[in-house]
């Protein structure tokens, strides 16, 4: 299986690590845009040195109950980082659900769009279709403000899979080739602990849709629920979750702790896949 992100190509014979670079005031010392830019760029370069295969740049927190950010505010946060990473050794993904931000990010050099709304906005679909970038389409139930209120499914795995199948079809109909498409069950996005565990246990079912599967479990509250650890103490649980996701078919893991995840996957690769 292949993934084309702009001029980057991955053959997916080994799992990829997507490193998270948050450019939100709460994620770095709140010292204004300039300091924020320098801190985010330094962090991005560190993640590349640690072995990240893709960097995911986000300017809006999607945590349950998070405050929405204006288009301009999001652009002011992410564009300087994307521009600063032009020519980097790895593709840059823009984590946004705003078509205007996607478009500006692509123009600034992003090679992937990570959309938690799965391109359900026609303008977002068009922005990706009109380019050669990859896209990650994620499932969620409800909006980040309300999604954890009362998630409900008859069969979470079947429903998430059906949704993602429809999104793949819609993207292909809009002219986005399969080799550019990634899907994601959206751990924690309108899901109880039991829903998240069912999705992780049966992640293989999503691989049957024939496109790469991305799993984002890093530091999530489900790991807090399982371990009793605060968000800053969830590294061991996050590495375990990433490995389990890969074991169950994930092609890409989206993580904060790149070095630890890369090391864990080296062990996985040596036993199960390609060496190195
Ligand atoms: N999770 C978050 C954000 N973006 N994108 C994809 N494709 N999959 C995910 O699971 C996913 C995502 C979580 O958002 P946030 O609360 O902003 O935390 P962070 O970006 O630090 O993970």
XYZ file of N, CA, C and O and ligand atoms in Angstrom, residues 20 22 61-63 95 114 116 136 138 184 189 214 216 220 254 256, ligand 1:
90
model
N 3.162 15.270 16.607
C 2.205 16.366 16.823
C 2.932 17.645 17.220
O 3.726 17.653 18.175
N 1.661 21.194 18.296
C 0.530 22.075 18.607
C 1.003 23.509 18.708
O 1.974 23.793 19.395
N -7.241 23.619 19.357
C -7.418 22.422 20.177
C -8.808 21.864 19.933
O -9.778 22.601 19.805
N -8.871 20.539 19.825
C -10.176 19.904 19.627
C -10.562 19.108 20.858
O -11.409 18.229 20.794
N -9.907 19.403 21.973
C -10.269 18.698 23.203
C -11.727 18.963 23.536
O -12.245 20.037 23.233
N -3.463 20.256 10.570
C -4.582 19.721 11.350
C -5.607 20.838 11.504
O -5.469 21.705 12.359
N -5.203 17.115 7.610
C -5.775 16.230 8.623
C -7.068 16.870 9.098
O -7.047 17.857 9.824
N -10.581 16.547 11.008
C -11.443 15.765 11.909
C -12.907 15.815 11.462
O -13.727 15.082 11.992
N -6.250 13.008 5.662
C -6.719 12.060 6.673
C -8.134 12.453 7.041
O -8.385 13.584 7.479
N -11.317 11.674 9.441
C -11.547 11.074 10.756
C -13.026 10.981 11.069
O -13.799 11.867 10.717
N -9.298 7.345 9.768
C -8.982 7.377 11.197
C -10.287 7.207 11.980
O -11.243 7.950 11.730
N -13.289 10.878 20.105
C -14.180 11.884 19.504
C -15.620 11.360 19.497
O -16.089 10.783 18.522
N -4.925 5.538 10.236
C -4.170 6.316 11.224
C -4.852 6.176 12.584
O -6.086 6.185 12.659
N -4.854 7.789 16.522
C -4.404 8.845 17.434
C -4.860 8.540 18.842
O -6.020 8.758 19.198
N -4.331 10.403 25.374
C -5.781 10.676 25.427
C -6.387 10.243 26.754
O -5.829 9.418 27.481
N -0.340 8.758 15.362
C -0.198 10.202 15.612
C 0.161 10.361 17.084
O -0.642 10.026 17.951
N 2.580 12.413 20.422
C 3.372 13.513 20.965
C 4.814 13.079 21.190
O 5.740 13.850 20.965
N -6.776 13.808 17.868
C -6.648 15.081 18.202
C -6.464 16.051 17.219
N -6.419 15.732 15.922
N -6.486 14.106 14.244
C -6.623 12.836 13.876
N -6.559 12.505 12.585
N -6.815 11.845 14.798
C -6.886 12.107 16.120
O -7.101 11.163 16.916
C -6.742 13.453 16.547
C -6.548 14.451 15.556
C -6.688 15.480 19.635
O -6.756 16.816 19.690
P -6.192 17.819 20.736
O -7.127 17.814 21.846
O -5.992 19.119 20.100
O -4.844 17.240 21.247
P -3.499 16.949 20.487
O -3.510 17.656 19.176
O -2.442 17.456 21.430
O -3.478 15.465 20.329
